CSV table of C-alpha atoms and ligand atoms in Angstrom, one decimal:
chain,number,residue,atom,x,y,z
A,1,UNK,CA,-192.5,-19.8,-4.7
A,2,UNK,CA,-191.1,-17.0,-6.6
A,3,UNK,CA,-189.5,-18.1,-10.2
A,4,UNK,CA,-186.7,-15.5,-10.1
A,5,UNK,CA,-184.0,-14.7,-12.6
A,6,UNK,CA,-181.0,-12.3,-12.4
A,7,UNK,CA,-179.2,-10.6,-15.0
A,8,UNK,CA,-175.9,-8.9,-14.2
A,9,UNK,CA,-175.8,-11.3,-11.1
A,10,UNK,CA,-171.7,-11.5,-10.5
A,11,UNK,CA,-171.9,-7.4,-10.3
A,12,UNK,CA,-172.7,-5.6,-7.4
A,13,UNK,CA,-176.6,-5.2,-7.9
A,14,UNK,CA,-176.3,-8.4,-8.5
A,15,UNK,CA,-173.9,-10.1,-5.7
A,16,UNK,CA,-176.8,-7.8,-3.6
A,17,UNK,CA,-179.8,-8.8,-5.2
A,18,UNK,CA,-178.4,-13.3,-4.2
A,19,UNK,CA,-177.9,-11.8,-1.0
A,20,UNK,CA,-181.1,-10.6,-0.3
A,21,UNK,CA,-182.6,-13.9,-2.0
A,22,UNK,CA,-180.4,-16.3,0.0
A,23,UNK,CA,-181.8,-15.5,2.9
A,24,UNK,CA,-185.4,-16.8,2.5
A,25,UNK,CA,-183.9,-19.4,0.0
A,26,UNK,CA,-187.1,-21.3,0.6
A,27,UNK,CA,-189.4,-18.6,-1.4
A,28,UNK,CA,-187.5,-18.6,-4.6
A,29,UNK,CA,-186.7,-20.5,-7.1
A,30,UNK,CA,-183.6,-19.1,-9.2
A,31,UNK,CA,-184.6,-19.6,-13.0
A,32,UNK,CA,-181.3,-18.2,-14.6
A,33,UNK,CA,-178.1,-16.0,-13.2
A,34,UNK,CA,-175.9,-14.6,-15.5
A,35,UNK,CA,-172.4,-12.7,-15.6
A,36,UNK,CA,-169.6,-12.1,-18.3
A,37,UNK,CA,-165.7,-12.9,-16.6
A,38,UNK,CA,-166.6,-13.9,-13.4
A,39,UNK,CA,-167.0,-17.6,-13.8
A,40,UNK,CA,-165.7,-18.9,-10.5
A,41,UNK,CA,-168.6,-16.4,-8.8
A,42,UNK,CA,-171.2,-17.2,-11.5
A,43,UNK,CA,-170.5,-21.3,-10.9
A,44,UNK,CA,-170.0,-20.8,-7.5
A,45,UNK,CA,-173.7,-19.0,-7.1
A,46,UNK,CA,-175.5,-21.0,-9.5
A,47,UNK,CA,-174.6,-24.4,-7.6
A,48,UNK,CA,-175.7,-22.9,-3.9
A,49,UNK,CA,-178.9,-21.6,-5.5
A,50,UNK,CA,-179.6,-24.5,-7.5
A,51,UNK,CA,-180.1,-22.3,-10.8
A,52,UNK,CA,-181.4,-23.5,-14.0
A,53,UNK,CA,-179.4,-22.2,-16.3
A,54,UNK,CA,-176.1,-19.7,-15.8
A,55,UNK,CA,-175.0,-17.6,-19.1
A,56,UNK,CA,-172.0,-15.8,-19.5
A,57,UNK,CA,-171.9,-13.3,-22.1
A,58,UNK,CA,-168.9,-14.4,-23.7
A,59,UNK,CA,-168.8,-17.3,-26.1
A,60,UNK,CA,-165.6,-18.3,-25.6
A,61,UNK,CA,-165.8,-18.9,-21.7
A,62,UNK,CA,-169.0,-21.4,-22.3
A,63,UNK,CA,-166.2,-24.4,-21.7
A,64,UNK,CA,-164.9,-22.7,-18.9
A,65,UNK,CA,-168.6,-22.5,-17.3
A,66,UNK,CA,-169.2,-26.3,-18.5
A,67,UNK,CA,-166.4,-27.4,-16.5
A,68,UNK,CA,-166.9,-25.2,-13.5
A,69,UNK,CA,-170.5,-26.5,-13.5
A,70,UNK,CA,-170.0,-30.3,-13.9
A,71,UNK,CA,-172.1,-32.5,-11.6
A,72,UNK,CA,-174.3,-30.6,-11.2
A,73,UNK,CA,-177.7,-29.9,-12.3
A,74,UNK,CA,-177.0,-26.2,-13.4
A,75,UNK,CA,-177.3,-26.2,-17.4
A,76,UNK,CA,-174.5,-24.2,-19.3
A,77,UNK,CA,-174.6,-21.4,-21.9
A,78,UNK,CA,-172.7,-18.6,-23.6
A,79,UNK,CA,-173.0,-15.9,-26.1
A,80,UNK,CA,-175.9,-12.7,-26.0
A,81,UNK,CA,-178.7,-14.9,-27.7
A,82,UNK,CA,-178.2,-17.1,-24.7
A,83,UNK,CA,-178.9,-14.3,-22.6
A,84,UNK,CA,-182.4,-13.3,-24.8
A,85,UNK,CA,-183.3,-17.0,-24.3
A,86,UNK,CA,-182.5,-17.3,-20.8
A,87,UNK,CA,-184.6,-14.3,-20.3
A,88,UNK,CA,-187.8,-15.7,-22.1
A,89,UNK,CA,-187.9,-18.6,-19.7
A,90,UNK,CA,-190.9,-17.8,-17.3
A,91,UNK,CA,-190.2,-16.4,-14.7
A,92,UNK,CA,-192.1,-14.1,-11.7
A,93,UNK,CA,-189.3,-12.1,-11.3
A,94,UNK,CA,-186.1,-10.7,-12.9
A,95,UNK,CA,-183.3,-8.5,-12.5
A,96,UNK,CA,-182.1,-6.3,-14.9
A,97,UNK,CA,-178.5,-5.8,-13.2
A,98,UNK,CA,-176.5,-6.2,-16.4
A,99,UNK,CA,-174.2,-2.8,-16.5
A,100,UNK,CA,-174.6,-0.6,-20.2
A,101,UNK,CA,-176.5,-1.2,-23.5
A,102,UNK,CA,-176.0,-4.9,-23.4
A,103,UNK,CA,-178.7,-4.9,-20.3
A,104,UNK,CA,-181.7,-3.7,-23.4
A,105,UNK,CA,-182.1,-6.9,-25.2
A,106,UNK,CA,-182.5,-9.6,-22.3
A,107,UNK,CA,-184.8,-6.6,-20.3
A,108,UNK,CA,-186.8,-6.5,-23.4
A,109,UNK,CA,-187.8,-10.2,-23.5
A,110,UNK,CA,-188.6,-10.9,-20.0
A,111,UNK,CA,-191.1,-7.8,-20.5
A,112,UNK,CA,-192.3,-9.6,-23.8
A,113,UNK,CA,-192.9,-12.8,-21.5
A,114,UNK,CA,-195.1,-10.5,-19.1
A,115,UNK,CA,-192.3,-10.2,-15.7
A,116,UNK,CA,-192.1,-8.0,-13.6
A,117,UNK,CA,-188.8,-6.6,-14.3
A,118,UNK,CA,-186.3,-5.1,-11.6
A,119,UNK,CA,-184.9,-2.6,-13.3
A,120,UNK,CA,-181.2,-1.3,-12.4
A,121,UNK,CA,-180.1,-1.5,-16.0
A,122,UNK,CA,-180.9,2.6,-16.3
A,123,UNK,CA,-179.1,2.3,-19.3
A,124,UNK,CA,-181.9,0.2,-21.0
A,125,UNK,CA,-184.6,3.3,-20.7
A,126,UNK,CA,-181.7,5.9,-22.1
A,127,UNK,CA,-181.7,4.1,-25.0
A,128,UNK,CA,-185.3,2.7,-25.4
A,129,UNK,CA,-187.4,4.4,-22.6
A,130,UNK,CA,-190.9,4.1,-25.7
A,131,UNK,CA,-189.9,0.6,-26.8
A,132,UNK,CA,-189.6,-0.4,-22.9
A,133,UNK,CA,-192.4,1.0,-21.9
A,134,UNK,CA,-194.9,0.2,-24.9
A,135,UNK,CA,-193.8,-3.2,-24.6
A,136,UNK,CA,-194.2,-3.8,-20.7
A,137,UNK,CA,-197.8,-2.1,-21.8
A,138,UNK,CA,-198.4,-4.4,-24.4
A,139,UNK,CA,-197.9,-7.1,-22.3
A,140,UNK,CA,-199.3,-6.3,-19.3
A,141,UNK,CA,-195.4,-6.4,-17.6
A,142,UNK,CA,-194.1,-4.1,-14.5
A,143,UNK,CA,-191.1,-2.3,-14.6
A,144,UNK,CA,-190.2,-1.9,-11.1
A,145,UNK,CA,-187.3,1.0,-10.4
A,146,UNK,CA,-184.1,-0.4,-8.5
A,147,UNK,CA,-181.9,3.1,-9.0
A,148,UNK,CA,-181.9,4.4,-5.4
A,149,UNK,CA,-183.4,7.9,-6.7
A,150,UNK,CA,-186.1,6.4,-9.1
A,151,UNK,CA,-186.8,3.8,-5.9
A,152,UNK,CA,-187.4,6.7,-3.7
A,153,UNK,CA,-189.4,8.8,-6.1
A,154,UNK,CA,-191.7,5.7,-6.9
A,155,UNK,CA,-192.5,5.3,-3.2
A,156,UNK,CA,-193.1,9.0,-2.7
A,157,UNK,CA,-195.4,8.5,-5.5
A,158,UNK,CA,-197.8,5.9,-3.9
A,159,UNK,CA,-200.8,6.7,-2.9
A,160,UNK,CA,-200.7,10.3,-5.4
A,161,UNK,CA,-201.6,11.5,-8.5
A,162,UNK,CA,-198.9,12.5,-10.9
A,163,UNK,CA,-200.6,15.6,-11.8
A,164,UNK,CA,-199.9,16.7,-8.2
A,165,UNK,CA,-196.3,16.9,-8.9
A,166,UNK,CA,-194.7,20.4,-9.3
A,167,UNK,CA,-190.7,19.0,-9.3
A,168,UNK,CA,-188.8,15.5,-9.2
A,169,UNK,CA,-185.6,16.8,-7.0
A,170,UNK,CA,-182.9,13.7,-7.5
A,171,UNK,CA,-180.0,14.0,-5.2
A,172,UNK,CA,-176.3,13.7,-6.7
A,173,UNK,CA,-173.2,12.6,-4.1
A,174,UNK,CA,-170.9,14.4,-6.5
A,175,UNK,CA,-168.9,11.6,-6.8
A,176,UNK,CA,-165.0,11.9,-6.2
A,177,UNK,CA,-164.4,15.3,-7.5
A,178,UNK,CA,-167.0,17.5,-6.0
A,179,UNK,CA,-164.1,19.5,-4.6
A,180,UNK,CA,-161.2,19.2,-6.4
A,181,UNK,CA,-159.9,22.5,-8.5
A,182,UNK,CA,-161.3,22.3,-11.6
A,183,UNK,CA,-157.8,22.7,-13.3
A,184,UNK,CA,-157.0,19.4,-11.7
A,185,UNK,CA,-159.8,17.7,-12.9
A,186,UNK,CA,-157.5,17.1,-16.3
A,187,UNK,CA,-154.9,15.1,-14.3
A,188,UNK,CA,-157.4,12.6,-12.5
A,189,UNK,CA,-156.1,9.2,-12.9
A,190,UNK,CA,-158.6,5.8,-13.1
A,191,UNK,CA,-157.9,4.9,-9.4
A,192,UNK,CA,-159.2,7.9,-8.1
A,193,UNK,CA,-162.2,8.1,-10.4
A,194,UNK,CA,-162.9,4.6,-9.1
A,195,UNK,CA,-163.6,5.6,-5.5
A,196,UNK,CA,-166.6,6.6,-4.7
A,197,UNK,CA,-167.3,8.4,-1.2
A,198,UNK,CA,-170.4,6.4,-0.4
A,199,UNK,CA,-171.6,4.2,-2.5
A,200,UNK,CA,-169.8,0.6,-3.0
A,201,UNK,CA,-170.5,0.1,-6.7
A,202,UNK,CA,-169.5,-1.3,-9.8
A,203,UNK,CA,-166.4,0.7,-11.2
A,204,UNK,CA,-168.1,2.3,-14.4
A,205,UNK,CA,-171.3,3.6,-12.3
A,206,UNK,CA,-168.3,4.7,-9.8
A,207,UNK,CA,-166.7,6.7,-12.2
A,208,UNK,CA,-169.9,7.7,-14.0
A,209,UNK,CA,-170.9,9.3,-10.5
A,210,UNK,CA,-167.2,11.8,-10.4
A,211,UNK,CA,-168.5,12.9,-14.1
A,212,UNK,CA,-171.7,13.3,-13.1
A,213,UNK,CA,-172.7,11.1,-16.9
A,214,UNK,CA,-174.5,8.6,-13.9
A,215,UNK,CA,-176.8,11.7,-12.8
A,216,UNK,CA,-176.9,12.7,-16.9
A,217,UNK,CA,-178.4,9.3,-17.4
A,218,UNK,CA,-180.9,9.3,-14.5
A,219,UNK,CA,-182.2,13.0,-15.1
A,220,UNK,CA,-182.9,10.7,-18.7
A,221,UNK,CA,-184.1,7.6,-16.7
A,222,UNK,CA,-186.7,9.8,-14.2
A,223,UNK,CA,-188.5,11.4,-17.6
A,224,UNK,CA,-188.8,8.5,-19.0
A,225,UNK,CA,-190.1,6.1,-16.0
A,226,UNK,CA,-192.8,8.9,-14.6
A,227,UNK,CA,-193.0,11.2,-17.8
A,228,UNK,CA,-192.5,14.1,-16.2
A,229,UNK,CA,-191.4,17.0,-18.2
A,230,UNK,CA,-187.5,18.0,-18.4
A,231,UNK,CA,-188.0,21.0,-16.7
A,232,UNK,CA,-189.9,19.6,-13.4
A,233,UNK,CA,-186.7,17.4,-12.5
A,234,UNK,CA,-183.9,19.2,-11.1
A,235,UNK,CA,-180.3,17.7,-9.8
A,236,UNK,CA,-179.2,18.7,-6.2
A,237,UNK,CA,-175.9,17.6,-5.0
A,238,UNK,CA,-176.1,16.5,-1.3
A,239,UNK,CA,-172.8,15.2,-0.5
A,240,UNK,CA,-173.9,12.9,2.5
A,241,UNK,CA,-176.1,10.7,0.0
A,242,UNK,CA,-179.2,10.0,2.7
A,243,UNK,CA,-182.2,11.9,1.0
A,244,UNK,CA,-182.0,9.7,-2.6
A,245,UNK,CA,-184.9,12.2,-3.9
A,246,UNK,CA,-187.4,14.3,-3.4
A,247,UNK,CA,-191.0,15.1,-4.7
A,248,UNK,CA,-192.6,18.3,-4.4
A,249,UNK,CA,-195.9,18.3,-5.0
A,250,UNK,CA,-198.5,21.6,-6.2
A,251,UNK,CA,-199.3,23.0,-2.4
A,252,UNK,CA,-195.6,23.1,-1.5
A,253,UNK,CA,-195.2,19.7,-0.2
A,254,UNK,CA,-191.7,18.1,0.0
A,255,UNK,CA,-191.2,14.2,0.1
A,256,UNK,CA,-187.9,13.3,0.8
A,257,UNK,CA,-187.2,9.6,1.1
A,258,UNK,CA,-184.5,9.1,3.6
A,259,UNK,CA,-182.2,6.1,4.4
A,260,UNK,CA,-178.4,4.7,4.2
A,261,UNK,CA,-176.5,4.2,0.7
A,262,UNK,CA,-177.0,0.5,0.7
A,263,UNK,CA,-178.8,-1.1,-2.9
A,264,UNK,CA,-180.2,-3.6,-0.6
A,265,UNK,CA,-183.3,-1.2,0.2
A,266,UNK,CA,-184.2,-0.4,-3.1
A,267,UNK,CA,-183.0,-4.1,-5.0
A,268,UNK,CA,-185.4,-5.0,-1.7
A,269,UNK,CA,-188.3,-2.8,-2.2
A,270,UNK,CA,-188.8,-4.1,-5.6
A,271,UNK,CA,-188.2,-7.6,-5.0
A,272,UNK,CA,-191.2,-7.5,-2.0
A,273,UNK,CA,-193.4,-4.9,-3.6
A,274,UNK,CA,-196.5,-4.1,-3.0
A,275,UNK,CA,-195.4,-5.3,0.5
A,276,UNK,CA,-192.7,-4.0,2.5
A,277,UNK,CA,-190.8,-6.5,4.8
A,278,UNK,CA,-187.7,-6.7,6.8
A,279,UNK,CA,-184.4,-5.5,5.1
A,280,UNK,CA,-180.9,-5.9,6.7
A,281,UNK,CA,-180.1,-2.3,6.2
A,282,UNK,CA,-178.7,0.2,8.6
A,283,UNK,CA,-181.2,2.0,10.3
A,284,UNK,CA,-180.1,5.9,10.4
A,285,UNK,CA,-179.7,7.9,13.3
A,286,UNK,CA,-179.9,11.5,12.3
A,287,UNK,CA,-179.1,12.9,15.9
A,288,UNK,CA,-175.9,11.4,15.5
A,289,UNK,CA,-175.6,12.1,12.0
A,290,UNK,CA,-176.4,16.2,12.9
A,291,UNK,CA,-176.6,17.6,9.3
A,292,UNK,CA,-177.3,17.1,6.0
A,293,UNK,CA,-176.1,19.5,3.6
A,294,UNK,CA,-176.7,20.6,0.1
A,295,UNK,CA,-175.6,22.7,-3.2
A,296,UNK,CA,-176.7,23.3,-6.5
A,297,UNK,CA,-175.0,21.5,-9.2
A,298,UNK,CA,-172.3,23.1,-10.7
A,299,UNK,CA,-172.9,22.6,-14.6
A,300,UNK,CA,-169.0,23.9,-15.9
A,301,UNK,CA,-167.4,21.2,-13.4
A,302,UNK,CA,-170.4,18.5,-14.7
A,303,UNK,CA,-171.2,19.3,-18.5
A,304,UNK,CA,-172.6,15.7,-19.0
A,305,UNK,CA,-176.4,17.3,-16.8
A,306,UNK,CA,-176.3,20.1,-20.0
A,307,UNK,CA,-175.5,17.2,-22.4
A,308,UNK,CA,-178.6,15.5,-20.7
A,309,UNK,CA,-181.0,18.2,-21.1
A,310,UNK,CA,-180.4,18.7,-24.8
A,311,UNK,CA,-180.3,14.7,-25.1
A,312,UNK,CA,-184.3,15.4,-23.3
A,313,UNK,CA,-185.1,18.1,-25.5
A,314,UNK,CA,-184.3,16.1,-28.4
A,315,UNK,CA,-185.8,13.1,-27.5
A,316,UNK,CA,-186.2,9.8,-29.9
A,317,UNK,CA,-182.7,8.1,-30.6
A,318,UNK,CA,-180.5,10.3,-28.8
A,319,UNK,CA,-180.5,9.0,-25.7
A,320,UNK,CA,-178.7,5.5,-27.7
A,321,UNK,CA,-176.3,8.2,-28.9
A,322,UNK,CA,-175.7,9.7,-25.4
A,323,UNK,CA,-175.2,6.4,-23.7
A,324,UNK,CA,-173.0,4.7,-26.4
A,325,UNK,CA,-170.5,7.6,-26.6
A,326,UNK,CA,-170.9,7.8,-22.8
A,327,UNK,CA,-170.0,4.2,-22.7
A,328,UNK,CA,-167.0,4.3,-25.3
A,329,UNK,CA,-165.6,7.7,-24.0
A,330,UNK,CA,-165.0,5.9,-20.5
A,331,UNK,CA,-163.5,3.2,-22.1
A,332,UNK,CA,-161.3,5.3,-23.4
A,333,UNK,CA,-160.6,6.8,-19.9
A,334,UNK,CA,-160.5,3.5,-18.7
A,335,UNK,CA,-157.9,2.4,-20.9
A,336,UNK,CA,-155.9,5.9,-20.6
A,337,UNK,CA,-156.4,7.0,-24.1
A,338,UNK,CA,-158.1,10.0,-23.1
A,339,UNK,CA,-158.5,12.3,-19.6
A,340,UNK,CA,-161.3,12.8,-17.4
A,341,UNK,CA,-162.8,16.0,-18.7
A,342,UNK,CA,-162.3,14.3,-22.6
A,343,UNK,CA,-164.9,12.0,-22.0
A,344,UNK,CA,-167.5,15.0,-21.7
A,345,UNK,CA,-166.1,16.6,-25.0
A,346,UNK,CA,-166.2,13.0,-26.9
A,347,UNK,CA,-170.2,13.2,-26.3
A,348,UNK,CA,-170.7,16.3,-27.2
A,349,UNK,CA,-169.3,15.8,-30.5
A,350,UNK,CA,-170.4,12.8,-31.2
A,351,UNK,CA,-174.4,14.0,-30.5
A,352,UNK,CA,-173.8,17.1,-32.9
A,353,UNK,CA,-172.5,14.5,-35.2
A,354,UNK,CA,-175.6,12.6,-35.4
A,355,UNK,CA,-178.2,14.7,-34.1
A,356,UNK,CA,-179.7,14.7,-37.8
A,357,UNK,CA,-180.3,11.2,-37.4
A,358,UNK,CA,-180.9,10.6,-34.2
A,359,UNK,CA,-184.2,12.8,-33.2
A,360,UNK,CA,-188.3,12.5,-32.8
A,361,UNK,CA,-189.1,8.7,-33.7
A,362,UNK,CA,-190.4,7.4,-30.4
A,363,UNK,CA,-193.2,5.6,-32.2
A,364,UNK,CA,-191.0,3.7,-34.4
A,365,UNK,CA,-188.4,2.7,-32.5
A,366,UNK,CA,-187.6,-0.5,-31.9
A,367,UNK,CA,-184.3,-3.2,-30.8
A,368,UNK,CA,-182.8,-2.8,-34.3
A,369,UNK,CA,-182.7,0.9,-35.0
A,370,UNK,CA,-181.5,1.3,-31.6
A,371,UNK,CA,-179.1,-1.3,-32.0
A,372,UNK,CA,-177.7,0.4,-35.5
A,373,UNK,CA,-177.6,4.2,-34.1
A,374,UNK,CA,-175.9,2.8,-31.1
A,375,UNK,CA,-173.6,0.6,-33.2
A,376,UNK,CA,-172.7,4.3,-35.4
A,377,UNK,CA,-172.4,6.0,-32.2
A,378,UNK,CA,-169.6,4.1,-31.1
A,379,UNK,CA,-167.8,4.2,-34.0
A,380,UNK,CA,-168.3,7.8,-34.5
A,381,UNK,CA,-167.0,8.3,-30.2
A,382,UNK,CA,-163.9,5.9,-31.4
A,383,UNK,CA,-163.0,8.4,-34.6
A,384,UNK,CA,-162.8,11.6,-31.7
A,385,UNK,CA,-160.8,9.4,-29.0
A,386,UNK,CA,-158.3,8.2,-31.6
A,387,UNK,CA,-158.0,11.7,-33.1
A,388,UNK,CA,-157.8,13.5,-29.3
A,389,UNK,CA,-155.6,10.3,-28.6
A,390,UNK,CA,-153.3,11.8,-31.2
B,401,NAD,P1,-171.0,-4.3,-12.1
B,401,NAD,O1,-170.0,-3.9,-13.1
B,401,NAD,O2,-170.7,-4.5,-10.7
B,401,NAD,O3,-171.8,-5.6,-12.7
B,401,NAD,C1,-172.2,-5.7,-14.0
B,401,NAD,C2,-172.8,-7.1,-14.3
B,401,NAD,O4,-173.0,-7.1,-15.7
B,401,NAD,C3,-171.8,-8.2,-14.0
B,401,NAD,O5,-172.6,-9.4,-13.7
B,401,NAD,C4,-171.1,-8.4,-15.3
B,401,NAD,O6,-170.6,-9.7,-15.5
B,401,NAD,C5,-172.2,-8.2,-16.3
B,401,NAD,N1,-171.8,-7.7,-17.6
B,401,NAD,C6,-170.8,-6.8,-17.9
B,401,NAD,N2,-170.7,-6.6,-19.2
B,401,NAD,C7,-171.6,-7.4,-19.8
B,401,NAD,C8,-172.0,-7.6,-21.2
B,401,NAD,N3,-171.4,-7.0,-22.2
B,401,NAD,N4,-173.0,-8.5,-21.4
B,401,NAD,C9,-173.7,-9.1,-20.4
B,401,NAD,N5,-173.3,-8.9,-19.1
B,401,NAD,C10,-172.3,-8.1,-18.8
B,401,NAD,O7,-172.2,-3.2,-12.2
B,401,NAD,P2,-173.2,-2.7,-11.1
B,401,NAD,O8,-172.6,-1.6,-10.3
B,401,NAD,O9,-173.8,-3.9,-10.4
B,401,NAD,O10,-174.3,-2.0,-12.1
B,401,NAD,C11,-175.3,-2.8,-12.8
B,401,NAD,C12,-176.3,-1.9,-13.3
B,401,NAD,O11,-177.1,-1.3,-12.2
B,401,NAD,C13,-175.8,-0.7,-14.1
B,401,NAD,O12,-176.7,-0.4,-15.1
B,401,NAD,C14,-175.8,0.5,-13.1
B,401,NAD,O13,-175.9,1.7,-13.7
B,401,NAD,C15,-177.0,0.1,-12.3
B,401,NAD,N6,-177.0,0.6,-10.9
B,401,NAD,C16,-176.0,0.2,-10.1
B,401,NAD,C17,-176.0,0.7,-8.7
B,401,NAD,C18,-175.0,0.1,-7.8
B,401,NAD,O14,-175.1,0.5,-6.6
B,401,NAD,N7,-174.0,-0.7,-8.1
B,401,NAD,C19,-176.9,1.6,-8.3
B,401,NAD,C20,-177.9,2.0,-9.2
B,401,NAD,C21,-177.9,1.5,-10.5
B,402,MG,MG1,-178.7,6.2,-8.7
């Protein structure tokens, strides 16, 4: 039996990830599942999977979860040190499915105990792609991918040598406003950022994908997982969202992995790897689907892929800056204080602000000063929303 534990698992990779796991309930055994509001759903999933322990993130909800957990055999517990312990219980498996920075110090410790860690949490290599890779190393842990582009660019991979590889091509939906006027783009309200034309997701990776800052973060997340160089990986925006990458290699070839936009394949592929077995996911059929179609990025509608490259060329903490403004500027959308295009303009001021502080220390970085610069960067991104805010 596989001692499984999932992080994030009320969200949508996570809601995913129990279904895949229910089932062939017999081949698991669910260590700890953990969520932040949902408590009916976290309760709920905990008691049919006969969990060990659920967490919520938030203190004050821990009576809340008691009570929805009583009689049963499910322990109870609250707060983000609950989540780090919950996480160094032993475990085969676990999912890294918890969305933003707050997915880092949990994906941390399950690689300290030596799991193989799902990761979906992209978030958790922007900020600390050295410290998460040094200590998988260290500890002899494997990070699997679970973004659908990373997924398909590790199984174009198998078999090769990274030397071989020319480009990493990572395909972009272009989210809800590929082809809205620019001028427009100023007026977009939260409910139509929040609808995705293909993907059924979580609502900030939803309206990360019209701003392109999702793509911005995997152009970050692909350097760091293969350690390709910035200039090999290109964005192309294929509206149809079948190919999830491609991988050329040095004598012209093209991989393209191919399939439907369901998490279920890649959460899937991770969870059976090195095997492949039978997933419940639509199998395509491109005569009926006729075409696929594709365009270069547009980099004036989508500033957040230039803010990504000079977040690459940078390197060390920046990518903590990138993705705590990132995460603060669309609260700030979220909440109305600012519009859609503001949230590109917050970044960029808040990474000229503390690029003197935030470059070239990869080899000493580690949870804290990550922590702190990501800690200044929100405070720094709150300063420009309330000033814009007016
Ligand atoms: P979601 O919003 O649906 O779920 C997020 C989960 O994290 C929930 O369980 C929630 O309770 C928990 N959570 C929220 N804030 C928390 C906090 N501060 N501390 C601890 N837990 C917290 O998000 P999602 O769409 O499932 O995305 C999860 C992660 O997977 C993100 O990093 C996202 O970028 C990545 N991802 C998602 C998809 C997708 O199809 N949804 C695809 C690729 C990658
Ligand atoms: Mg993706």
């Amino acid at each position: 039996m596989k001692r499984v534990s999932i992080f994030g698992a009320t969200g949508s990779i996570g809601q995913n990830t129990i279904d895949l796991i229910a089932r062939a309930r017999q081949d698991y055994q669910i260590v700890a599942l953990s969520g932040a509001g949902n408590i009916t759903q976290l309760a709920e999933d905990a008691r049919r999977l006969n969990a060990e322990v659920a967490i919520t993130a938030h203190d004050h909800l821990l009576e809340d979860l008691t009570t929805a957990l009583a009689g049963s055999a499910v322990e109870a517990a609250a707060g983000e040190q609950a989540l780090v312990e919950a996480a160094a219980r032993p475990a085969d498996w676990v999912m890294s499915a918890i969305v933003g920075a707050a997915g880092l110090a949990p994906g941390l410790k399950a690689l300290e105990q030596g799991s193989t860690l799902a990761l979906a949490n992209k978030e958790s290599l922007v900020c600390a792609g050295a410290l998460m890779l040094r200590t998988a190393k260290k500890h002899g842990a494997r990070l699997l991918p679970v973004d659908s582009e990373h997924s398909a660019v590790f199984q174009a991979l198998v078999g090769e040598d990274i030397s071989a590889v020319e480009r990493v091509i990572i395909t972009a939906s272009g989210g809800a406003f590929r082809d809205w006027p620019l001028e427009d783009l100023k007026n977009a309200t939260l409910d139509e950022a929040s609808n995705h034309p293909n993907w059924d997701m979580g609502q900030r990776i939803t309206i990360d994908s019209a701003s392109m800052f999702n793509k911005a973060l995997e152009l970050i997340e692909t350097r760091e997982y293969f350690g390709v160089n910035p200039k090999q990986i290109e964005v192309l925006v294929h509206p149809e969202s079948l190919i999830h990458a491609m991988v050329g290699f040095k004598d012209g070839a093209l991989m393209a992995h191919v399939g439907p936009p369901d998490m279920r394949h890649a959460i899937g592929y991770a969870l059976h790897w090195p095997e492949r077995r039978e997933l419940p996911v639509e199998r395509l059929d491109l005569a009926r689907i006729g075409q696929l179609t594709f365009r270069a990025p547009d980099e004036i509608r989508w500033p957040a892929l230039r803010l990504a490259r000079e977040v690459m060329q940078t390197g060390g903490l920046s990518g903590a800056v990138f993705n705590a403004a990132k995460e603060t500027a669309l609260d700030g959308f979220i909440a109305g204080r600012i519009g859609f295009p503001d949230m590109a303009a917050v970044v960029e001021e808040v990474l000229t602000k503390l690029s003197g502080q935030s470059g070239h220390i990869d080899a000493t970085m580690t949870l804290d000063n990550v922590a702190k610069i990501d800690h200044l960067a929100r405070q720094e991104a709150q300063s420009v929303i309330s000033r814009r805010a007016g």
